[in-house]
GROMACS .gro file of N, CA, C and O in nm:
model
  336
    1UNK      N    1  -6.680  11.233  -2.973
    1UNK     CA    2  -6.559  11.156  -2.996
    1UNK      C    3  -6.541  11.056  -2.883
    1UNK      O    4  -6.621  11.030  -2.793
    2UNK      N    5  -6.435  11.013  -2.901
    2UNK     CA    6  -6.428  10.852  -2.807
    2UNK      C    7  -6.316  10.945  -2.740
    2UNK      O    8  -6.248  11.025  -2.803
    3UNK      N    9  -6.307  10.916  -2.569
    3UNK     CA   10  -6.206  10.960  -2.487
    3UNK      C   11  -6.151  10.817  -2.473
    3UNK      O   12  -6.195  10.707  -2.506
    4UNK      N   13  -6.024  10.865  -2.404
    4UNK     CA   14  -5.897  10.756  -2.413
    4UNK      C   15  -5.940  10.640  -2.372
    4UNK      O   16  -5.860  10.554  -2.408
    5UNK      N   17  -6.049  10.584  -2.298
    5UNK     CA   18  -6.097  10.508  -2.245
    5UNK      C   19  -6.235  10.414  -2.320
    5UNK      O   20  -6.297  10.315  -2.282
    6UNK      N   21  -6.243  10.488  -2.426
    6UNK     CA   22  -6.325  10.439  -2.582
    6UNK      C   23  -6.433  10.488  -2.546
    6UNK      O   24  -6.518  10.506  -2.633
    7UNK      N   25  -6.464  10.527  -2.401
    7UNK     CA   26  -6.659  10.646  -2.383
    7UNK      C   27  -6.644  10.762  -2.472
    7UNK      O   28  -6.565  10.857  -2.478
    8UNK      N   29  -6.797  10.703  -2.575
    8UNK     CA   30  -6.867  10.831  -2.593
    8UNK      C   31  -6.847  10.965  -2.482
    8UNK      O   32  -6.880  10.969  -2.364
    9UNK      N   33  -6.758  11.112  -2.594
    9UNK     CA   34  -6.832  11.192  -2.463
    9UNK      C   35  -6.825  11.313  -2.607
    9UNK      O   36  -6.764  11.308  -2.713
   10UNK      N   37  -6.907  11.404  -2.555
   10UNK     CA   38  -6.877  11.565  -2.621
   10UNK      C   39  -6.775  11.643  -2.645
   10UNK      O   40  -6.680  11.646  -2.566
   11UNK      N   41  -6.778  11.728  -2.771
   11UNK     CA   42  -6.675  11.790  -2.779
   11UNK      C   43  -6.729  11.966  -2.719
   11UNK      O   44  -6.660  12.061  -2.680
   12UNK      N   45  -6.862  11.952  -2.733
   12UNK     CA   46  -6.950  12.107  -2.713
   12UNK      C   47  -6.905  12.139  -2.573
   12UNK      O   48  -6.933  12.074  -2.472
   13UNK      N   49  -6.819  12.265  -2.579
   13UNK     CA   50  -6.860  12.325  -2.391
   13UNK      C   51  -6.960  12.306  -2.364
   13UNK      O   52  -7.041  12.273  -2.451
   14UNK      N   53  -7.006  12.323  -2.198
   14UNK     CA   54  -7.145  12.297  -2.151
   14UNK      C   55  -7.229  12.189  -2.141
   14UNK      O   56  -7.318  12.185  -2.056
   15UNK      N   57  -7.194  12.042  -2.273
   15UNK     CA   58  -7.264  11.973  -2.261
   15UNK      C   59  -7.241  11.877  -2.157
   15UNK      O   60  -7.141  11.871  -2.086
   16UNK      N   61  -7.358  11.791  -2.155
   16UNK     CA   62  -7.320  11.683  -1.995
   16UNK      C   63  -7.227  11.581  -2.076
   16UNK      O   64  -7.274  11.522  -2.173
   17UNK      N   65  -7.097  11.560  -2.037
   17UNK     CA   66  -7.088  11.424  -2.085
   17UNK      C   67  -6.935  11.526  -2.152
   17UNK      O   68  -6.856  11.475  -2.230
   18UNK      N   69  -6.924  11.654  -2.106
   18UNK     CA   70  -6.820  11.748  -2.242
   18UNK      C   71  -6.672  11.697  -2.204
   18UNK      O   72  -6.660  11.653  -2.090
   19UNK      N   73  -6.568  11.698  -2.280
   19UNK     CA   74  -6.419  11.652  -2.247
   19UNK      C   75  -6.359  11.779  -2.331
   19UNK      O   76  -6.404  11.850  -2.421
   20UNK      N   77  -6.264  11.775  -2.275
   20UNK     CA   78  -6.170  11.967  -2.330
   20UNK      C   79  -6.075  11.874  -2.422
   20UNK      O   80  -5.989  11.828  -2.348
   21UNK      N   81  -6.060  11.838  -2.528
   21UNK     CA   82  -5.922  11.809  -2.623
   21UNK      C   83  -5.894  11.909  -2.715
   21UNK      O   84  -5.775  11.941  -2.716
   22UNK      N   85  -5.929  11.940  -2.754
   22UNK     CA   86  -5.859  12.063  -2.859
   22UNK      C   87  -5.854  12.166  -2.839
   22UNK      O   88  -5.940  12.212  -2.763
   23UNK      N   89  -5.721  12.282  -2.913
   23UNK     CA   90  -5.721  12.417  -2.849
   23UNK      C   91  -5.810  12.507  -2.893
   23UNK      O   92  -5.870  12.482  -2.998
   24UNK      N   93  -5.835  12.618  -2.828
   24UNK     CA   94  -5.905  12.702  -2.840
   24UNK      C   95  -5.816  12.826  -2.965
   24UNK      O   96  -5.871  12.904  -3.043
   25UNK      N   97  -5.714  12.811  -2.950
   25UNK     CA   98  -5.584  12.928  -3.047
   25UNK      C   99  -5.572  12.926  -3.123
   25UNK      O  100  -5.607  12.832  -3.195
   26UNK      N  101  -5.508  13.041  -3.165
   26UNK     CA  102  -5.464  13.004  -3.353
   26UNK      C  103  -5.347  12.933  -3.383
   26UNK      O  104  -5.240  12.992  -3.364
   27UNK      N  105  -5.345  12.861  -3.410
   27UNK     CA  106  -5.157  12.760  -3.449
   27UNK      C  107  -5.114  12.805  -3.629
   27UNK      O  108  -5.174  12.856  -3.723
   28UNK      N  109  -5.022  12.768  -3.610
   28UNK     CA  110  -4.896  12.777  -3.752
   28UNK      C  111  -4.932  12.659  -3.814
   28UNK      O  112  -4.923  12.543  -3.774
   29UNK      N  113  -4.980  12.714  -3.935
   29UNK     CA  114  -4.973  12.581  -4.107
   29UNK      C  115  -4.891  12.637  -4.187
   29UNK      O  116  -4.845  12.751  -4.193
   30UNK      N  117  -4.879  12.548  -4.245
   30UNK     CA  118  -4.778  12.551  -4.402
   30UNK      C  119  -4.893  12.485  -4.555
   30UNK      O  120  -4.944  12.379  -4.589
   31UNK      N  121  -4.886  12.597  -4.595
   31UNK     CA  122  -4.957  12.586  -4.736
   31UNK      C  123  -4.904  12.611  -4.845
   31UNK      O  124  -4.830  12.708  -4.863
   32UNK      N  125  -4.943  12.502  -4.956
   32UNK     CA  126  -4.836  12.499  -5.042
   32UNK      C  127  -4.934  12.494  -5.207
   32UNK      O  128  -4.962  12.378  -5.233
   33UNK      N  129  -4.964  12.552  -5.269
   33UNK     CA  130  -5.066  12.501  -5.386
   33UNK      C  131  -5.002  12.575  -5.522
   33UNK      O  132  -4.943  12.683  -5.510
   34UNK      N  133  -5.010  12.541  -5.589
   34UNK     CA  134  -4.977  12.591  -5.773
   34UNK      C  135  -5.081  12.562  -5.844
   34UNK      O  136  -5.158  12.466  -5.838
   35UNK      N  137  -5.077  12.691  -5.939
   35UNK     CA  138  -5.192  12.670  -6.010
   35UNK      C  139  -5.166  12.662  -6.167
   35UNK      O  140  -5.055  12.694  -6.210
   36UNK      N  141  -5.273  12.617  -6.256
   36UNK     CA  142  -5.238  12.631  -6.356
   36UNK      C  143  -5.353  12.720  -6.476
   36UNK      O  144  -5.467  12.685  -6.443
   37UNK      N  145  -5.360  12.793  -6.568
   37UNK     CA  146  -5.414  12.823  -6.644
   37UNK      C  147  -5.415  12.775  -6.751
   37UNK      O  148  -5.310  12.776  -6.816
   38UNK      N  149  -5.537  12.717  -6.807
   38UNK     CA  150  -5.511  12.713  -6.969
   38UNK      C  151  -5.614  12.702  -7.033
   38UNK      O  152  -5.719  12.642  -7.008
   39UNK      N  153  -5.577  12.771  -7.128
   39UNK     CA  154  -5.655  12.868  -7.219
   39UNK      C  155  -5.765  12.747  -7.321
   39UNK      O  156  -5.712  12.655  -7.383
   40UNK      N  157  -5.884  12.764  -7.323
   40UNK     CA  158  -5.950  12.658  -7.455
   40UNK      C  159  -6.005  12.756  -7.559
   40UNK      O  160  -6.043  12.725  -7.672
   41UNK      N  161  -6.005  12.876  -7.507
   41UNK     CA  162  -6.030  12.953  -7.654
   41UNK      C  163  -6.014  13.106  -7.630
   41UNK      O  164  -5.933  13.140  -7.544
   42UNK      N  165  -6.084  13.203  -7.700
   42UNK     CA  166  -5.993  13.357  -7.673
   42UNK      C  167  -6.100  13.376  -7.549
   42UNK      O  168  -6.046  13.450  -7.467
   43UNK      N  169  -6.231  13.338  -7.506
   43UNK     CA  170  -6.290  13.372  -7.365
   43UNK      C  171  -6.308  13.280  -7.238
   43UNK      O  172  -6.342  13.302  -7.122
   44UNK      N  173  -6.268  13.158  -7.315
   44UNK     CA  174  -6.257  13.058  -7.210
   44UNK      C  175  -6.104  13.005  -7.133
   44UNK      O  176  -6.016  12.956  -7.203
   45UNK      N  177  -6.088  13.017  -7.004
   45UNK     CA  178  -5.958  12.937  -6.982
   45UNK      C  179  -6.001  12.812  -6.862
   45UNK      O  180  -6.119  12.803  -6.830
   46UNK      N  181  -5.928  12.745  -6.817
   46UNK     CA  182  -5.967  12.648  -6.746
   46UNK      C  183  -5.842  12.671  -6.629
   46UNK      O  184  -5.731  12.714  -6.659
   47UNK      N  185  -5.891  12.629  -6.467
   47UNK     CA  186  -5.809  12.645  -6.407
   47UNK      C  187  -5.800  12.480  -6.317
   47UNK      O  188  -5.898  12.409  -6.292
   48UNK      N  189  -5.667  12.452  -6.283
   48UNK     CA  190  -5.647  12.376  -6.221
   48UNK      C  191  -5.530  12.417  -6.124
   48UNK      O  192  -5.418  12.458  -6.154
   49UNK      N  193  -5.586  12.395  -5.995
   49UNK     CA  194  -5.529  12.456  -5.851
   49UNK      C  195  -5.488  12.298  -5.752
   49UNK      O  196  -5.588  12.273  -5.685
   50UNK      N  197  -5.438  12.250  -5.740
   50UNK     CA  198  -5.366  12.133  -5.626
   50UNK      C  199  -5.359  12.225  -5.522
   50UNK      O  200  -5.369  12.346  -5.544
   51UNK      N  201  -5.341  12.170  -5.392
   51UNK     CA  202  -5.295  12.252  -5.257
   51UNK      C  203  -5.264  12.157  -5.130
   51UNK      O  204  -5.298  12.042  -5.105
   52UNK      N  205  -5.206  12.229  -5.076
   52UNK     CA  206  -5.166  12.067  -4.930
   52UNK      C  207  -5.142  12.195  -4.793
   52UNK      O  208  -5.095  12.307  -4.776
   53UNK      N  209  -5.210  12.085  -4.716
   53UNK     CA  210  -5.226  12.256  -4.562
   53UNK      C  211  -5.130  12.132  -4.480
   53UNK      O  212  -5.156  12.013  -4.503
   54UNK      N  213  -5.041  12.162  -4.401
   54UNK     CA  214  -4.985  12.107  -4.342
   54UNK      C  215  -4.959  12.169  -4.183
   54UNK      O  216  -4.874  12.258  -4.171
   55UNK      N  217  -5.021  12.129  -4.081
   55UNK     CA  218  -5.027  12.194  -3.989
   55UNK      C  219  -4.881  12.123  -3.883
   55UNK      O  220  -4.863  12.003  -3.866
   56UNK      N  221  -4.807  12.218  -3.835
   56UNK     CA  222  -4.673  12.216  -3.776
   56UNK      C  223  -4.677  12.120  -3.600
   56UNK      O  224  -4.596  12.039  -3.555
   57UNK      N  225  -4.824  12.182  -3.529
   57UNK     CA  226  -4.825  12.148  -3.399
   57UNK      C  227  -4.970  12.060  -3.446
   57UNK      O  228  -5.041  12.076  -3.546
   58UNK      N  229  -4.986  11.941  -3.303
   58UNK     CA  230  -5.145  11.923  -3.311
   58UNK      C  231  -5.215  12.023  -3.278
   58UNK      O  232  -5.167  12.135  -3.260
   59UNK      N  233  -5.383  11.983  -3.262
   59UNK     CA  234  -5.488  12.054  -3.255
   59UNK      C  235  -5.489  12.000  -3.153
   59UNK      O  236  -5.534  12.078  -3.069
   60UNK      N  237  -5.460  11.890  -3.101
   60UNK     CA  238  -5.526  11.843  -2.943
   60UNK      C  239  -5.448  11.892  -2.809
   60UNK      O  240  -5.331  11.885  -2.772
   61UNK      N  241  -5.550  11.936  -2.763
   61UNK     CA  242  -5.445  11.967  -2.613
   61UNK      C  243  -5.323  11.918  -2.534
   61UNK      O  244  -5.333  11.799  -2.502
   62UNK      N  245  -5.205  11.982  -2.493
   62UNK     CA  246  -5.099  11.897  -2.447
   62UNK      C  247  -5.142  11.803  -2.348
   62UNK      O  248  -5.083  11.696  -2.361
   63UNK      N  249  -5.257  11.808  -2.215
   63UNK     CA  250  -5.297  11.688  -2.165
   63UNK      C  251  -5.356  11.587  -2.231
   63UNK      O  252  -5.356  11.476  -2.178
   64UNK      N  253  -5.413  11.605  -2.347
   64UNK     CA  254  -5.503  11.501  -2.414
   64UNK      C  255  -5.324  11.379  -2.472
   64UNK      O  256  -5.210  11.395  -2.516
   65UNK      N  257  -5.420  11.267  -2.429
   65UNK     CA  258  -5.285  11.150  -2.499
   65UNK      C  259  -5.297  11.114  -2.610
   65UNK      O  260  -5.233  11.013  -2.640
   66UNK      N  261  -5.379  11.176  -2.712
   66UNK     CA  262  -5.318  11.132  -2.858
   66UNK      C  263  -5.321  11.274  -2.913
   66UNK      O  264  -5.399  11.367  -2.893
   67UNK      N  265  -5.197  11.258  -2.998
   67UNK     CA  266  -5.156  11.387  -3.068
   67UNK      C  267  -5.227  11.367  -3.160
   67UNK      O  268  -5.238  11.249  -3.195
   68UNK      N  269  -5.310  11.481  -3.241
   68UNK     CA  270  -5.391  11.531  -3.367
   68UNK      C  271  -5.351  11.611  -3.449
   68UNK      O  272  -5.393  11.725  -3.428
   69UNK      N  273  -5.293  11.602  -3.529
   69UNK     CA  274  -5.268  11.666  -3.654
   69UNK      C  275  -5.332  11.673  -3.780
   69UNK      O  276  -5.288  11.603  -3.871
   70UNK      N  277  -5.434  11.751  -3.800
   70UNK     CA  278  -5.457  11.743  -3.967
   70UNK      C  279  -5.452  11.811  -4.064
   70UNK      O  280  -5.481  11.930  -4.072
   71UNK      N  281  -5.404  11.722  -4.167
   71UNK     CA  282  -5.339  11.791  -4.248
   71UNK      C  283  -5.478  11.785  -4.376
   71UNK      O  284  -5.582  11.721  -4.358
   72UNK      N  285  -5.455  11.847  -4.468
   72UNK     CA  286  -5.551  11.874  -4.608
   72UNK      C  287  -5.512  11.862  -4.719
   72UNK      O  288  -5.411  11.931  -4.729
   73UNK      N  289  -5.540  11.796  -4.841
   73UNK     CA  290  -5.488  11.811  -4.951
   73UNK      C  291  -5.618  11.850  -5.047
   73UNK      O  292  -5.730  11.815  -5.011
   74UNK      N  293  -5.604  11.900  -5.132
   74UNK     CA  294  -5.741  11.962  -5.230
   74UNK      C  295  -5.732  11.994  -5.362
   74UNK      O  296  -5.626  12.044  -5.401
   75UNK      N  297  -5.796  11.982  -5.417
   75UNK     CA  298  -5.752  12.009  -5.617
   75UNK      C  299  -5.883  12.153  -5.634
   75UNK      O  300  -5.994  12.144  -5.580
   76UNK      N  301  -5.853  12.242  -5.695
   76UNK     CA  302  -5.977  12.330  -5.717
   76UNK      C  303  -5.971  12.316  -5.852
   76UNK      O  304  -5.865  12.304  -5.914
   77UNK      N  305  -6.102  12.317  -5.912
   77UNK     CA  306  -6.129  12.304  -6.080
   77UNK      C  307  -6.186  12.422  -6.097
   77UNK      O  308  -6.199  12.483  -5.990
   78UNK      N  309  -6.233  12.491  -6.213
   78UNK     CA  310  -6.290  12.567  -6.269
   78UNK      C  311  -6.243  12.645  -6.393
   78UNK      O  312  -6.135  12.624  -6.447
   79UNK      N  313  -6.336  12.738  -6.433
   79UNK     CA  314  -6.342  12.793  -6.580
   79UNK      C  315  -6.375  12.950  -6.576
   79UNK      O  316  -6.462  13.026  -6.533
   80UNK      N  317  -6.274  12.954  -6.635
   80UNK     CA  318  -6.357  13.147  -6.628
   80UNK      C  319  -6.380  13.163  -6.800
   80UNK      O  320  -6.342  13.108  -6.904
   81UNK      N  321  -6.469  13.278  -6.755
   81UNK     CA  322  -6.536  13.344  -6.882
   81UNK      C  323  -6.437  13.472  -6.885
   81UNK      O  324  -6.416  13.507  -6.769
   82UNK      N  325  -6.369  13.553  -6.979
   82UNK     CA  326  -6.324  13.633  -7.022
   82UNK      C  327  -6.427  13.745  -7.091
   82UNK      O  328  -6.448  13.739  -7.212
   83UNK      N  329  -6.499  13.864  -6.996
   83UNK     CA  330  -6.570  13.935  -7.117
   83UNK      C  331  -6.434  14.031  -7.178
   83UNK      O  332  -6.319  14.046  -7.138
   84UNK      N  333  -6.521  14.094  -7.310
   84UNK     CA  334  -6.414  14.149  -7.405
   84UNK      C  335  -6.463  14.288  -7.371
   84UNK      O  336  -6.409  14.386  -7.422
   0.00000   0.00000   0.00000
């Protein structure tokens, strides 16, 4: 990644060139998704899933000067088989 100063440097511990921005912890998200079922015949249904991850704090360290937040949005598709 680019440090505040636009140099190439590493995000890997250990490497030459490494800069510390992001935490090592677990932080608080907010996830939000609904799903839907529907049926195309008596063994087939189809699913459609939306979802949004919304994370509360950044990921980047309080010394690092730009705050990072990312957030996710995602659709899941699929089909199930119903055996009888």
């Amino acid at each position: 990644i680019l440090d505040p100063g636009l140099a190439p440097k590493h995000i890997t511990p250990g490497e030459r060139n490494a800069i510390s921005v992001y935490k090592t912890n677990l932080g608080l998200s907010l996830y939000l998704g609904a799903g839907a079922i529907i049926p195309i015949n008596d063994n087939i249904t189809a699913l459609i899933e939306p979802r949004f991850l919304y994370r509360i704090k950044p990921v980047t360290l309080e010394s690092y000067p730009i705050e990072e937040k990312r957030h996710f949005a995602g659709l899941n598709l699929g089909i199930r088989y119903h055996f009888n």
